[in-house]
Coordinates of C-alpha atoms in Angstrom, one line a residue:
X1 CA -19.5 81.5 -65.5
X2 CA -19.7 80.3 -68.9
X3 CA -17.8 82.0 -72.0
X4 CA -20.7 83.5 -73.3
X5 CA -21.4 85.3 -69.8
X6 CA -17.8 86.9 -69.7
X7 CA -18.1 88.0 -73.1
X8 CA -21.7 89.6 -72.2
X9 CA -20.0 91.2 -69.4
X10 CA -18.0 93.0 -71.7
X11 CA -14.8 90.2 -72.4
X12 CA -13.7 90.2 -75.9
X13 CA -14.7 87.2 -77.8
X14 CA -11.8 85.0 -78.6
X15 CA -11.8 82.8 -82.0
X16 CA -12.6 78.9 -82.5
X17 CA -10.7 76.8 -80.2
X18 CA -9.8 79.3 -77.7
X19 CA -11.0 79.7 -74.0
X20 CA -10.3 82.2 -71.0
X21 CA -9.4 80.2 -67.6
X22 CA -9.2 81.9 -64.2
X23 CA -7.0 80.4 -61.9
X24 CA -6.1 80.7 -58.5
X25 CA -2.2 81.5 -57.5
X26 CA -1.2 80.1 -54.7
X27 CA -0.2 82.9 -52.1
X28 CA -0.7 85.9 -55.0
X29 CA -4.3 85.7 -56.0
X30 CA -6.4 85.6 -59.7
X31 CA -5.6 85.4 -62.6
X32 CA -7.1 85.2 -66.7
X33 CA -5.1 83.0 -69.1
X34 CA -6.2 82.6 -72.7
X35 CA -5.7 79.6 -73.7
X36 CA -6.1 77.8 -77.3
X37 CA -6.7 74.0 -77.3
X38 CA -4.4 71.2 -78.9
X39 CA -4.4 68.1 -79.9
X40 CA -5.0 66.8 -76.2
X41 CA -4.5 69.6 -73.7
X42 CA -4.5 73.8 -74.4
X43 CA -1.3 76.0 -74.4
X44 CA -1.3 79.4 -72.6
X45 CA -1.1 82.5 -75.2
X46 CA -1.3 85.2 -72.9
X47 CA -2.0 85.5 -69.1
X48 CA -3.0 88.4 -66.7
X49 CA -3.7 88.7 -62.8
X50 CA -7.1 90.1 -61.9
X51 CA -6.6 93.2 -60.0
X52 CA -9.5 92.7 -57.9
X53 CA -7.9 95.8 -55.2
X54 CA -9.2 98.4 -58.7
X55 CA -13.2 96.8 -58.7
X56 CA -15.7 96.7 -56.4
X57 CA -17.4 94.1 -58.5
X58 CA -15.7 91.1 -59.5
X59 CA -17.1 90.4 -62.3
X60 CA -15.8 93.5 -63.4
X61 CA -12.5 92.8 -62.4
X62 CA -11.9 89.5 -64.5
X63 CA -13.5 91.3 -67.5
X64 CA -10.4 93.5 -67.0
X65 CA -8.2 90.7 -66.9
X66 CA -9.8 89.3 -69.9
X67 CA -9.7 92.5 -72.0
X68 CA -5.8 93.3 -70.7
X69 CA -5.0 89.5 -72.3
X70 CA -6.7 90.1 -74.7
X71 CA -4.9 93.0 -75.7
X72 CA -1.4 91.1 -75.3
X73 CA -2.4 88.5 -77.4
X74 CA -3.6 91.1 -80.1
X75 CA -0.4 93.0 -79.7
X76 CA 1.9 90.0 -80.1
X77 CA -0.1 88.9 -83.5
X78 CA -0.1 92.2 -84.9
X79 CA 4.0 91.7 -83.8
X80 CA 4.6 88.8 -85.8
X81 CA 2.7 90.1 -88.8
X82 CA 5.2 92.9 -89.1
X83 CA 8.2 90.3 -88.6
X84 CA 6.4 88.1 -91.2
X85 CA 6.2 91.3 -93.7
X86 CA 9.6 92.5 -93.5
X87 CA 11.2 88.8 -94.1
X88 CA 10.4 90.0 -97.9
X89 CA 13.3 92.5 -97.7
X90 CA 15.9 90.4 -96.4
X91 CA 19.0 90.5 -98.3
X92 CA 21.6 92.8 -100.0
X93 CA 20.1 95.9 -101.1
X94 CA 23.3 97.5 -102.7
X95 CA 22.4 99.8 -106.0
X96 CA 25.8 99.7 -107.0
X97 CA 25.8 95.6 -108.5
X98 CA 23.4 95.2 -111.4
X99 CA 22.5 91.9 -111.9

């Protein structure tokens, strides 16, 4: 199954550079990583097992995988951004100095 068919089955599209992989665990079962390619391999940015016991269809249940990543991924951006914004208010905030 190509990209393009996961994201037509309702998998959110990831940006340039980035890829879902399904792997087997040994002894546990499926699961969806999204990963983002480097200079010569990929790193894992978020990973979840595909709860194939909740589907009927399989397809289905890696979509889920795909979209519960997805969301982790989203969260932990929209996390950083936040961390990233309020590094502007480090510092002494005291009203009593003037400077």
């Amino acid at each position: 199954m190509t990209m393009e068919q996961l994201v037509l089955a309702g998998a959110p599209e990831l940006p340039d550079g980035w890829f879902y992989r399904v792997r087997e665990v040994y002894d546990v079962g499926f699961k969806v990583e999204i990963r983002e390619r480097t200079r010569f391999a990929s790193r894992k940015m978020a990973e979840r097992y595909v709860l194939e016991h909740g589907f009927d269809d399989m397809r289905t249940a890696v979509v889920d995988a795909c979209c519960r990543a997805h969301r982790s991924v989203t969260a932990e951006a929209e996390m950083r951004e936040k961390f990233r914004a309020l590094s502007a208010f480090l510092g002494d905030h005291d009203g009593r100095r003037r400077g």
